[in-house]
Amino acid sequence: MMILEGDSGCGIMNKIAKKGRLSARKETKLRDVLFANLPEEITIEILRRLTIRHVMTCKCVLRKSWRDLIEGEDFGMSYTPKPGLFFVYGDMEMQYVVCDEALKPLFRFGSPSHNQFSTAHYRVIVASANGFLSIWDQRDNILFICNPMTREHVELPRLSKYNKVCSFWGFGVSKTSSQYKIVYVDKDSCWVYTLGTGLWRSIEAIDPCIFLLGFDSAAFLNGNLHWLTYDSKENIFICCFDLETDIFTRFSLPCEFSDDISSYKRIYIFEGRLYLCGILDWCRVVLRMMNSYGDDNSWIKEYSFDIPGVYSRMRGLKVLVNGELLIAIPGLYMCTTHDRLFFIDPKNTEAPVAYKTYGDLEQNYSSNIATYTPSLISLTTIGCHNVQPLNFLYY
């Protein structure tokens, strides 16, 4: 570069930097003008194609019209980002973490609790449905529904009929009326709470000869909640509860899962399909998919792999685009040891598994990891009252 007489090198660099800033401002102004002149439906279509991280960035821009559009009901109802993860942060501050589809942390938020002595270990993620999370405070028997993306939560009325040991919760949406419902079940009663009503209602109890298998939350699919049960003869089956009609039905299990109530079994929902997972002989994991929903003769084996003998349980999280299965293996129950995330290659499941921990998440977490699909729909839109803000923290 030729330096003219009377100019210093520093002065020329300042001029170049100033010119660059002016050029950047012109580009930003041009981009704003272009977006401002786009029809709203085209802008929405562009925003719908963005990842949840980029949409959150767009909400932070100065242009009010963008924020109003993203926070509007029309965009919230049409935006369906890819699922990520949700889990309890392993400290004593009762904080929760939401990750995007790339498993990168988006933000943390504080627990909506009135009890300062509660800890993360007394909080259970019941389930997620259409971007809303249900969190149960075991110590105080309080249920919260929250949407981390809109920074909202609501506390549900307490249920007087409550068995802390032999019970579980489910959360889902009825198929026709699209009502969000919480379901509480124990061996001799069933209670349903519909968001927006403010009341629990009792429905006809499950057959008293049926016992719950484990104390996990129910799996939600096709407007139904699913959980594992067994009868007095120790026949294991899947109990199915229709959130629209309040009717119970059942699905039978493959023979390899049906004869041992003591071994680990769990129901998962992957890619809109019902999966049954079992750990056989304490080390062999088998996952079968119900190929045709409702047909209990259509179970197909999808994954089969070994885990170290020291572990007797695992949590399936999601099937990735390349077919790999993401799982979490928990630490010891009710202590501060952490879950570890692993990928299972479906092309190499019969060989000894080469586990690999997802590096960015190799920290201390509790055993409450769940799959979570973000939603920008407000709790008020689905009929919730007394909605309160969440304590929200960006990374």
PDB file of N, CA and C in Angstrom, residues 2-95:
ATOM      1  N   MET A   2       0.577   2.209  -0.855  1.00  0.00           N
ATOM      2  CA  MET A   2       1.352   3.440  -0.932  1.00  0.00           C
ATOM      3  C   MET A   2       0.836   4.429   0.118  1.00  0.00           C
ATOM      4  N   ILE A   3       1.718   4.953   0.954  1.00  0.00           N
ATOM      5  CA  ILE A   3       1.366   5.924   1.983  1.00  0.00           C
ATOM      6  C   ILE A   3       1.686   7.305   1.467  1.00  0.00           C
ATOM      7  N   LEU A   4       0.704   8.195   1.344  1.00  0.00           N
ATOM      8  CA  LEU A   4       0.913   9.539   0.833  1.00  0.00           C
ATOM      9  C   LEU A   4       1.603  10.392   1.873  1.00  0.00           C
ATOM     10  N   GLU A   5       2.312  11.402   1.381  1.00  0.00           N
ATOM     11  CA  GLU A   5       3.033  12.305   2.262  1.00  0.00           C
ATOM     12  C   GLU A   5       2.021  13.065   3.132  1.00  0.00           C
ATOM     13  N   GLY A   6       2.293  13.146   4.397  1.00  0.00           N
ATOM     14  CA  GLY A   6       1.434  13.850   5.339  1.00  0.00           C
ATOM     15  C   GLY A   6       0.426  12.930   6.024  1.00  0.00           C
ATOM     16  N   ASP A   7       0.285  11.709   5.509  1.00  0.00           N
ATOM     17  CA  ASP A   7      -0.608  10.736   6.146  1.00  0.00           C
ATOM     18  C   ASP A   7       0.214   9.728   6.944  1.00  0.00           C
ATOM     19  N   SER A   8      -0.262   9.386   8.089  1.00  0.00           N
ATOM     20  CA  SER A   8       0.394   8.322   8.860  1.00  0.00           C
ATOM     21  C   SER A   8      -0.282   6.998   8.539  1.00  0.00           C
ATOM     22  N   GLY A   9       0.439   5.903   8.768  1.00  0.00           N
ATOM     23  CA  GLY A   9      -0.153   4.590   8.539  1.00  0.00           C
ATOM     24  C   GLY A   9      -1.382   4.376   9.408  1.00  0.00           C
ATOM     25  N   CYS A  10      -1.342   4.899  10.633  1.00  0.00           N
ATOM     26  CA  CYS A  10      -2.459   4.741  11.565  1.00  0.00           C
ATOM     27  C   CYS A  10      -3.693   5.495  11.053  1.00  0.00           C
ATOM     28  N   GLY A  11      -3.463   6.675  10.477  1.00  0.00           N
ATOM     29  CA  GLY A  11      -4.578   7.465   9.950  1.00  0.00           C
ATOM     30  C   GLY A  11      -5.269   6.765   8.802  1.00  0.00           C
ATOM     31  N   ILE A  12      -4.472   6.162   7.919  1.00  0.00           N
ATOM     32  CA  ILE A  12      -5.051   5.436   6.780  1.00  0.00           C
ATOM     33  C   ILE A  12      -5.861   4.229   7.267  1.00  0.00           C
ATOM     34  N   MET A  13      -5.344   3.524   8.263  1.00  0.00           N
ATOM     35  CA  MET A  13      -6.068   2.371   8.783  1.00  0.00           C
ATOM     36  C   MET A  13      -7.389   2.808   9.408  1.00  0.00           C
ATOM     37  N   ASN A  14      -7.402   3.971  10.073  1.00  0.00           N
ATOM     38  CA  ASN A  14      -8.647   4.489  10.657  1.00  0.00           C
ATOM     39  C   ASN A  14      -9.669   4.802   9.572  1.00  0.00           C
ATOM     40  N   LYS A  15      -9.179   5.377   8.448  1.00  0.00           N
ATOM     41  CA  LYS A  15     -10.081   5.681   7.338  1.00  0.00           C
ATOM     42  C   LYS A  15     -10.678   4.410   6.751  1.00  0.00           C
ATOM     43  N   ILE A  16      -9.828   3.381   6.604  1.00  0.00           N
ATOM     44  CA  ILE A  16     -10.299   2.104   6.058  1.00  0.00           C
ATOM     45  C   ILE A  16     -11.335   1.478   6.996  1.00  0.00           C
ATOM     46  N   ALA A  17     -11.063   1.519   8.324  1.00  0.00           N
ATOM     47  CA  ALA A  17     -11.990   0.952   9.299  1.00  0.00           C
ATOM     48  C   ALA A  17     -13.321   1.698   9.275  1.00  0.00           C
ATOM     49  N   LYS A  18     -13.234   3.058   9.159  1.00  0.00           N
ATOM     50  CA  LYS A  18     -14.455   3.861   9.120  1.00  0.00           C
ATOM     51  C   LYS A  18     -15.288   3.522   7.884  1.00  0.00           C
ATOM     52  N   LYS A  19     -14.583   3.346   6.749  1.00  0.00           N
ATOM     53  CA  LYS A  19     -15.279   2.997   5.515  1.00  0.00           C
ATOM     54  C   LYS A  19     -15.957   1.636   5.642  1.00  0.00           C
ATOM     55  N   GLY A  20     -15.261   0.706   6.340  1.00  0.00           N
ATOM     56  CA  GLY A  20     -15.841  -0.626   6.547  1.00  0.00           C
ATOM     57  C   GLY A  20     -17.084  -0.569   7.416  1.00  0.00           C
ATOM     58  N   ARG A  21     -17.041   0.279   8.467  1.00  0.00           N
ATOM     59  CA  ARG A  21     -18.207   0.409   9.335  1.00  0.00           C
ATOM     60  C   ARG A  21     -19.388   1.011   8.585  1.00  0.00           C
ATOM     61  N   LEU A  22     -19.110   2.008   7.749  1.00  0.00           N
ATOM     62  CA  LEU A  22     -20.167   2.621   6.956  1.00  0.00           C
ATOM     63  C   LEU A  22     -20.793   1.607   5.998  1.00  0.00           C
ATOM     64  N   SER A  23     -19.905   0.773   5.406  1.00  0.00           N
ATOM     65  CA  SER A  23     -20.394  -0.250   4.483  1.00  0.00           C
ATOM     66  C   SER A  23     -21.274  -1.265   5.215  1.00  0.00           C
ATOM     67  N   ALA A  24     -20.861  -1.648   6.436  1.00  0.00           N
ATOM     68  CA  ALA A  24     -21.638  -2.610   7.222  1.00  0.00           C
ATOM     69  C   ALA A  24     -22.996  -2.023   7.587  1.00  0.00           C
ATOM     70  N   ARG A  25     -22.992  -0.709   7.933  1.00  0.00           N
ATOM     71  CA  ARG A  25     -24.261  -0.060   8.277  1.00  0.00           C
ATOM     72  C   ARG A  25     -25.205  -0.030   7.073  1.00  0.00           C
ATOM     73  N   LYS A  26     -24.626   0.248   5.893  1.00  0.00           N
ATOM     74  CA  LYS A  26     -25.439   0.285   4.679  1.00  0.00           C
ATOM     75  C   LYS A  26     -26.045  -1.085   4.394  1.00  0.00           C
ATOM     76  N   GLU A  27     -25.220  -2.155   4.580  1.00  0.00           N
ATOM     77  CA  GLU A  27     -25.728  -3.503   4.342  1.00  0.00           C
ATOM     78  C   GLU A  27     -26.839  -3.848   5.319  1.00  0.00           C
ATOM     79  N   THR A  28     -26.650  -3.468   6.610  1.00  0.00           N
ATOM     80  CA  THR A  28     -27.673  -3.735   7.618  1.00  0.00           C
ATOM     81  C   THR A  28     -28.953  -2.988   7.302  1.00  0.00           C
ATOM     82  N   LYS A  29     -28.791  -1.699   6.897  1.00  0.00           N
ATOM     83  CA  LYS A  29     -29.958  -0.891   6.566  1.00  0.00           C
ATOM     84  C   LYS A  29     -30.692  -1.471   5.361  1.00  0.00           C
ATOM     85  N   LEU A  30     -29.936  -1.916   4.359  1.00  0.00           N
ATOM     86  CA  LEU A  30     -30.540  -2.506   3.171  1.00  0.00           C
ATOM     87  C   LEU A  30     -31.285  -3.783   3.534  1.00  0.00           C
ATOM     88  N   ARG A  31     -30.667  -4.607   4.393  1.00  0.00           N
ATOM     89  CA  ARG A  31     -31.309  -5.851   4.805  1.00  0.00           C
ATOM     90  C   ARG A  31     -32.598  -5.564   5.564  1.00  0.00           C
ATOM     91  N   ASP A  32     -32.555  -4.560   6.452  1.00  0.00           N
ATOM     92  CA  ASP A  32     -33.753  -4.188   7.216  1.00  0.00           C
ATOM     93  C   ASP A  32     -34.866  -3.714   6.290  1.00  0.00           C
ATOM     94  N   VAL A  33     -34.484  -2.906   5.273  1.00  0.00           N
ATOM     95  CA  VAL A  33     -35.477  -2.400   4.330  1.00  0.00           C
ATOM     96  C   VAL A  33     -36.111  -3.559   3.559  1.00  0.00           C
ATOM     97  N   LEU A  34     -35.262  -4.512   3.143  1.00  0.00           N
ATOM     98  CA  LEU A  34     -35.772  -5.651   2.391  1.00  0.00           C
ATOM     99  C   LEU A  34     -36.752  -6.465   3.235  1.00  0.00           C
ATOM    100  N   PHE A  35     -36.389  -6.743   4.525  1.00  0.00           N
ATOM    101  CA  PHE A  35     -37.268  -7.508   5.389  1.00  0.00           C
ATOM    102  C   PHE A  35     -38.534  -6.736   5.716  1.00  0.00           C
ATOM    103  N   ALA A  36     -38.373  -5.399   5.867  1.00  0.00           N
ATOM    104  CA  ALA A  36     -39.546  -4.580   6.195  1.00  0.00           C
ATOM    105  C   ALA A  36     -40.567  -4.600   5.071  1.00  0.00           C
ATOM    106  N   ASN A  37     -40.118  -4.765   3.840  1.00  0.00           N
ATOM    107  CA  ASN A  37     -41.015  -4.733   2.693  1.00  0.00           C
ATOM    108  C   ASN A  37     -41.534  -6.114   2.289  1.00  0.00           C
ATOM    109  N   LEU A  38     -41.032  -7.152   2.958  1.00  0.00           N
ATOM    110  CA  LEU A  38     -41.513  -8.492   2.645  1.00  0.00           C
ATOM    111  C   LEU A  38     -42.913  -8.693   3.211  1.00  0.00           C
ATOM    112  N   PRO A  39     -43.783  -9.399   2.501  1.00  0.00           N
ATOM    113  CA  PRO A  39     -45.080  -9.761   3.074  1.00  0.00           C
ATOM    114  C   PRO A  39     -44.877 -10.604   4.333  1.00  0.00           C
ATOM    115  N   GLU A  40     -45.757 -10.465   5.294  1.00  0.00           N
ATOM    116  CA  GLU A  40     -45.602 -11.144   6.576  1.00  0.00           C
ATOM    117  C   GLU A  40     -45.527 -12.650   6.424  1.00  0.00           C
ATOM    118  N   GLU A  41     -46.324 -13.215   5.501  1.00  0.00           N
ATOM    119  CA  GLU A  41     -46.325 -14.663   5.349  1.00  0.00           C
ATOM    120  C   GLU A  41     -44.981 -15.187   4.843  1.00  0.00           C
ATOM    121  N   ILE A  42     -44.264 -14.383   4.034  1.00  0.00           N
ATOM    122  CA  ILE A  42     -42.939 -14.796   3.548  1.00  0.00           C
ATOM    123  C   ILE A  42     -41.922 -14.703   4.683  1.00  0.00           C
ATOM    124  N   THR A  43     -42.017 -13.636   5.488  1.00  0.00           N
ATOM    125  CA  THR A  43     -41.119 -13.502   6.637  1.00  0.00           C
ATOM    126  C   THR A  43     -41.300 -14.669   7.599  1.00  0.00           C
ATOM    127  N   ILE A  44     -42.557 -15.047   7.844  1.00  0.00           N
ATOM    128  CA  ILE A  44     -42.828 -16.189   8.727  1.00  0.00           C
ATOM    129  C   ILE A  44     -42.233 -17.462   8.150  1.00  0.00           C
ATOM    130  N   GLU A  45     -42.363 -17.655   6.830  1.00  0.00           N
ATOM    131  CA  GLU A  45     -41.819 -18.855   6.192  1.00  0.00           C
ATOM    132  C   GLU A  45     -40.302 -18.900   6.336  1.00  0.00           C
ATOM    133  N   ILE A  46     -39.631 -17.750   6.229  1.00  0.00           N
ATOM    134  CA  ILE A  46     -38.178 -17.684   6.409  1.00  0.00           C
ATOM    135  C   ILE A  46     -37.809 -18.042   7.841  1.00  0.00           C
ATOM    136  N   LEU A  47     -38.517 -17.444   8.808  1.00  0.00           N
ATOM    137  CA  LEU A  47     -38.222 -17.692  10.221  1.00  0.00           C
ATOM    138  C   LEU A  47     -38.492 -19.138  10.611  1.00  0.00           C
ATOM    139  N   ARG A  48     -39.503 -19.754   9.990  1.00  0.00           N
ATOM    140  CA  ARG A  48     -39.836 -21.144  10.312  1.00  0.00           C
ATOM    141  C   ARG A  48     -38.716 -22.102   9.944  1.00  0.00           C
ATOM    142  N   ARG A  49     -37.864 -21.722   9.017  1.00  0.00           N
ATOM    143  CA  ARG A  49     -36.773 -22.589   8.568  1.00  0.00           C
ATOM    144  C   ARG A  49     -35.519 -22.457   9.439  1.00  0.00           C
ATOM    145  N   LEU A  50     -35.537 -21.528  10.378  1.00  0.00           N
ATOM    146  CA  LEU A  50     -34.376 -21.304  11.239  1.00  0.00           C
ATOM    147  C   LEU A  50     -34.374 -22.289  12.406  1.00  0.00           C
ATOM    148  N   THR A  51     -33.187 -22.538  12.948  1.00  0.00           N
ATOM    149  CA  THR A  51     -33.078 -23.336  14.163  1.00  0.00           C
ATOM    150  C   THR A  51     -33.581 -22.518  15.347  1.00  0.00           C
ATOM    151  N   ILE A  52     -33.860 -23.189  16.445  1.00  0.00           N
ATOM    152  CA  ILE A  52     -34.360 -22.487  17.623  1.00  0.00           C
ATOM    153  C   ILE A  52     -33.329 -21.489  18.146  1.00  0.00           C
ATOM    154  N   ARG A  53     -32.049 -21.795  18.001  1.00  0.00           N
ATOM    155  CA  ARG A  53     -31.010 -20.856  18.450  1.00  0.00           C
ATOM    156  C   ARG A  53     -31.062 -19.568  17.628  1.00  0.00           C
ATOM    157  N   HIS A  54     -31.232 -19.685  16.313  1.00  0.00           N
ATOM    158  CA  HIS A  54     -31.285 -18.504  15.460  1.00  0.00           C
ATOM    159  C   HIS A  54     -32.577 -17.708  15.690  1.00  0.00           C
ATOM    160  N   VAL A  55     -33.670 -18.406  15.965  1.00  0.00           N
ATOM    161  CA  VAL A  55     -34.908 -17.698  16.268  1.00  0.00           C
ATOM    162  C   VAL A  55     -34.781 -16.900  17.555  1.00  0.00           C
ATOM    163  N   MET A  56     -34.108 -17.494  18.560  1.00  0.00           N
ATOM    164  CA  MET A  56     -33.879 -16.763  19.808  1.00  0.00           C
ATOM    165  C   MET A  56     -33.011 -15.533  19.569  1.00  0.00           C
ATOM    166  N   THR A  57     -32.050 -15.650  18.644  1.00  0.00           N
ATOM    167  CA  THR A  57     -31.212 -14.496  18.306  1.00  0.00           C
ATOM    168  C   THR A  57     -32.048 -13.410  17.640  1.00  0.00           C
ATOM    169  N   CYS A  58     -32.961 -13.815  16.760  1.00  0.00           N
ATOM    170  CA  CYS A  58     -33.816 -12.833  16.079  1.00  0.00           C
ATOM    171  C   CYS A  58     -34.703 -12.082  17.066  1.00  0.00           C
ATOM    172  N   LYS A  59     -35.090 -12.733  18.161  1.00  0.00           N
ATOM    173  CA  LYS A  59     -35.911 -12.058  19.163  1.00  0.00           C
ATOM    174  C   LYS A  59     -35.153 -10.944  19.879  1.00  0.00           C
ATOM    175  N   CYS A  60     -33.817 -10.998  19.799  1.00  0.00           N
ATOM    176  CA  CYS A  60     -32.996 -10.008  20.510  1.00  0.00           C
ATOM    177  C   CYS A  60     -32.679  -8.779  19.662  1.00  0.00           C
ATOM    178  N   VAL A  61     -33.085  -8.769  18.396  1.00  0.00           N
ATOM    179  CA  VAL A  61     -32.764  -7.637  17.532  1.00  0.00           C
ATOM    180  C   VAL A  61     -33.627  -6.438  17.898  1.00  0.00           C
ATOM    181  N   LEU A  62     -33.238  -5.258  17.420  1.00  0.00           N
ATOM    182  CA  LEU A  62     -33.928  -4.028  17.782  1.00  0.00           C
ATOM    183  C   LEU A  62     -35.267  -3.883  17.069  1.00  0.00           C
ATOM    184  N   ARG A  63     -35.427  -4.545  15.927  1.00  0.00           N
ATOM    185  CA  ARG A  63     -36.647  -4.367  15.154  1.00  0.00           C
ATOM    186  C   ARG A  63     -37.833  -4.985  15.897  1.00  0.00           C
ATOM    187  N   LYS A  64     -38.750  -4.128  16.357  1.00  0.00           N
ATOM    188  CA  LYS A  64     -39.900  -4.572  17.151  1.00  0.00           C
ATOM    189  C   LYS A  64     -40.823  -5.472  16.344  1.00  0.00           C
ATOM    190  N   SER A  65     -40.942  -5.218  15.044  1.00  0.00           N
ATOM    191  CA  SER A  65     -41.847  -6.024  14.222  1.00  0.00           C
ATOM    192  C   SER A  65     -41.414  -7.485  14.191  1.00  0.00           C
ATOM    193  N   TRP A  66     -40.098  -7.739  14.208  1.00  0.00           N
ATOM    194  CA  TRP A  66     -39.613  -9.112  14.251  1.00  0.00           C
ATOM    195  C   TRP A  66     -40.014  -9.783  15.551  1.00  0.00           C
ATOM    196  N   ARG A  67     -39.777  -9.086  16.674  1.00  0.00           N
ATOM    197  CA  ARG A  67     -40.102  -9.651  17.977  1.00  0.00           C
ATOM    198  C   ARG A  67     -41.598  -9.943  18.078  1.00  0.00           C
ATOM    199  N   ASP A  68     -42.408  -8.984  17.631  1.00  0.00           N
ATOM    200  CA  ASP A  68     -43.855  -9.184  17.686  1.00  0.00           C
ATOM    201  C   ASP A  68     -44.282 -10.371  16.833  1.00  0.00           C
ATOM    202  N   LEU A  69     -43.644 -10.544  15.697  1.00  0.00           N
ATOM    203  CA  LEU A  69     -43.980 -11.642  14.797  1.00  0.00           C
ATOM    204  C   LEU A  69     -43.624 -12.983  15.430  1.00  0.00           C
ATOM    205  N   ILE A  70     -42.414 -13.064  16.000  1.00  0.00           N
ATOM    206  CA  ILE A  70     -41.950 -14.316  16.617  1.00  0.00           C
ATOM    207  C   ILE A  70     -42.779 -14.661  17.846  1.00  0.00           C
ATOM    208  N   GLU A  71     -43.159 -13.653  18.606  1.00  0.00           N
ATOM    209  CA  GLU A  71     -43.927 -13.891  19.824  1.00  0.00           C
ATOM    210  C   GLU A  71     -45.422 -14.008  19.555  1.00  0.00           C
ATOM    211  N   GLY A  72     -45.838 -13.820  18.317  1.00  0.00           N
ATOM    212  CA  GLY A  72     -47.253 -13.914  17.972  1.00  0.00           C
ATOM    213  C   GLY A  72     -47.749 -15.345  17.944  1.00  0.00           C
ATOM    214  N   GLU A  73     -49.050 -15.507  18.111  1.00  0.00           N
ATOM    215  CA  GLU A  73     -49.644 -16.843  18.181  1.00  0.00           C
ATOM    216  C   GLU A  73     -49.518 -17.593  16.866  1.00  0.00           C
ATOM    217  N   ASP A  74     -49.649 -16.893  15.725  1.00  0.00           N
ATOM    218  CA  ASP A  74     -49.592 -17.570  14.420  1.00  0.00           C
ATOM    219  C   ASP A  74     -48.237 -18.240  14.201  1.00  0.00           C
ATOM    220  N   PHE A  75     -47.152 -17.505  14.503  1.00  0.00           N
ATOM    221  CA  PHE A  75     -45.829 -18.084  14.309  1.00  0.00           C
ATOM    222  C   PHE A  75     -45.577 -19.206  15.313  1.00  0.00           C
ATOM    223  N   GLY A  76     -45.984 -18.989  16.564  1.00  0.00           N
ATOM    224  CA  GLY A  76     -45.782 -20.022  17.580  1.00  0.00           C
ATOM    225  C   GLY A  76     -46.473 -21.323  17.232  1.00  0.00           C
ATOM    226  N   MET A  77     -47.661 -21.243  16.648  1.00  0.00           N
ATOM    227  CA  MET A  77     -48.407 -22.448  16.294  1.00  0.00           C
ATOM    228  C   MET A  77     -47.796 -23.171  15.103  1.00  0.00           C
ATOM    229  N   SER A  78     -47.096 -22.439  14.225  1.00  0.00           N
ATOM    230  CA  SER A  78     -46.571 -23.042  12.995  1.00  0.00           C
ATOM    231  C   SER A  78     -45.111 -23.459  13.096  1.00  0.00           C
ATOM    232  N   TYR A  79     -44.400 -22.971  14.130  1.00  0.00           N
ATOM    233  CA  TYR A  79     -42.957 -23.234  14.230  1.00  0.00           C
ATOM    234  C   TYR A  79     -42.714 -24.543  14.973  1.00  0.00           C
ATOM    235  N   THR A  80     -42.044 -25.480  14.309  1.00  0.00           N
ATOM    236  CA  THR A  80     -41.760 -26.792  14.905  1.00  0.00           C
ATOM    237  C   THR A  80     -40.286 -27.126  14.746  1.00  0.00           C
ATOM    238  N   PRO A  81     -39.442 -26.650  15.670  1.00  0.00           N
ATOM    239  CA  PRO A  81     -38.009 -26.940  15.578  1.00  0.00           C
ATOM    240  C   PRO A  81     -37.705 -28.389  15.921  1.00  0.00           C
ATOM    241  N   LYS A  82     -36.485 -28.803  15.639  1.00  0.00           N
ATOM    242  CA  LYS A  82     -36.065 -30.163  15.949  1.00  0.00           C
ATOM    243  C   LYS A  82     -35.882 -30.327  17.453  1.00  0.00           C
ATOM    244  N   PRO A  83     -36.108 -31.537  17.966  1.00  0.00           N
ATOM    245  CA  PRO A  83     -36.002 -31.747  19.418  1.00  0.00           C
ATOM    246  C   PRO A  83     -34.569 -31.676  19.919  1.00  0.00           C
ATOM    247  N   GLY A  84     -34.441 -31.190  21.139  1.00  0.00           N
ATOM    248  CA  GLY A  84     -33.156 -31.166  21.825  1.00  0.00           C
ATOM    249  C   GLY A  84     -33.257 -31.959  23.114  1.00  0.00           C
ATOM    250  N   LEU A  85     -32.585 -31.494  24.170  1.00  0.00           N
ATOM    251  CA  LEU A  85     -32.605 -32.179  25.459  1.00  0.00           C
ATOM    252  C   LEU A  85     -32.950 -31.200  26.575  1.00  0.00           C
ATOM    253  N   PHE A  86     -33.375 -31.765  27.696  1.00  0.00           N
ATOM    254  CA  PHE A  86     -33.725 -30.987  28.870  1.00  0.00           C
ATOM    255  C   PHE A  86     -33.282 -31.793  30.090  1.00  0.00           C
ATOM    256  N   PHE A  87     -32.594 -31.179  31.024  1.00  0.00           N
ATOM    257  CA  PHE A  87     -32.164 -31.922  32.203  1.00  0.00           C
ATOM    258  C   PHE A  87     -31.872 -30.999  33.374  1.00  0.00           C
ATOM    259  N   VAL A  88     -31.759 -31.608  34.554  1.00  0.00           N
ATOM    260  CA  VAL A  88     -31.487 -30.870  35.776  1.00  0.00           C
ATOM    261  C   VAL A  88     -29.990 -30.648  35.896  1.00  0.00           C
ATOM    262  N   TYR A  89     -29.609 -29.415  36.172  1.00  0.00           N
ATOM    263  CA  TYR A  89     -28.194 -29.103  36.366  1.00  0.00           C
ATOM    264  C   TYR A  89     -27.753 -29.619  37.723  1.00  0.00           C
ATOM    265  N   GLY A  90     -26.596 -30.257  37.780  1.00  0.00           N
ATOM    266  CA  GLY A  90     -26.154 -30.957  38.981  1.00  0.00           C
ATOM    267  C   GLY A  90     -25.566 -30.077  40.054  1.00  0.00           C
ATOM    268  N   ASP A  91     -26.267 -29.027  40.464  1.00  0.00           N
ATOM    269  CA  ASP A  91     -25.826 -28.243  41.611  1.00  0.00           C
ATOM    270  C   ASP A  91     -26.992 -28.152  42.592  1.00  0.00           C
ATOM    271  N   MET A  92     -26.848 -27.347  43.614  1.00  0.00           N
ATOM    272  CA  MET A  92     -27.875 -27.240  44.638  1.00  0.00           C
ATOM    273  C   MET A  92     -28.767 -26.025  44.429  1.00  0.00           C
ATOM    274  N   GLU A  93     -28.719 -25.402  43.244  1.00  0.00           N
ATOM    275  CA  GLU A  93     -29.506 -24.206  42.993  1.00  0.00           C
ATOM    276  C   GLU A  93     -30.784 -24.492  42.214  1.00  0.00           C
ATOM    277  N   MET A  94     -31.093 -25.764  42.034  1.00  0.00           N
ATOM    278  CA  MET A  94     -32.332 -26.174  41.365  1.00  0.00           C
ATOM    279  C   MET A  94     -32.474 -25.551  39.984  1.00  0.00           C
ATOM    280  N   GLN A  95     -31.427 -25.609  39.193  1.00  0.00           N
ATOM    281  CA  GLN A  95     -31.475 -25.031  37.856  1.00  0.00           C
ATOM    282  C   GLN A  95     -31.591 -26.125  36.796  1.00  0.00           C
TER     283      GLN A  95
END
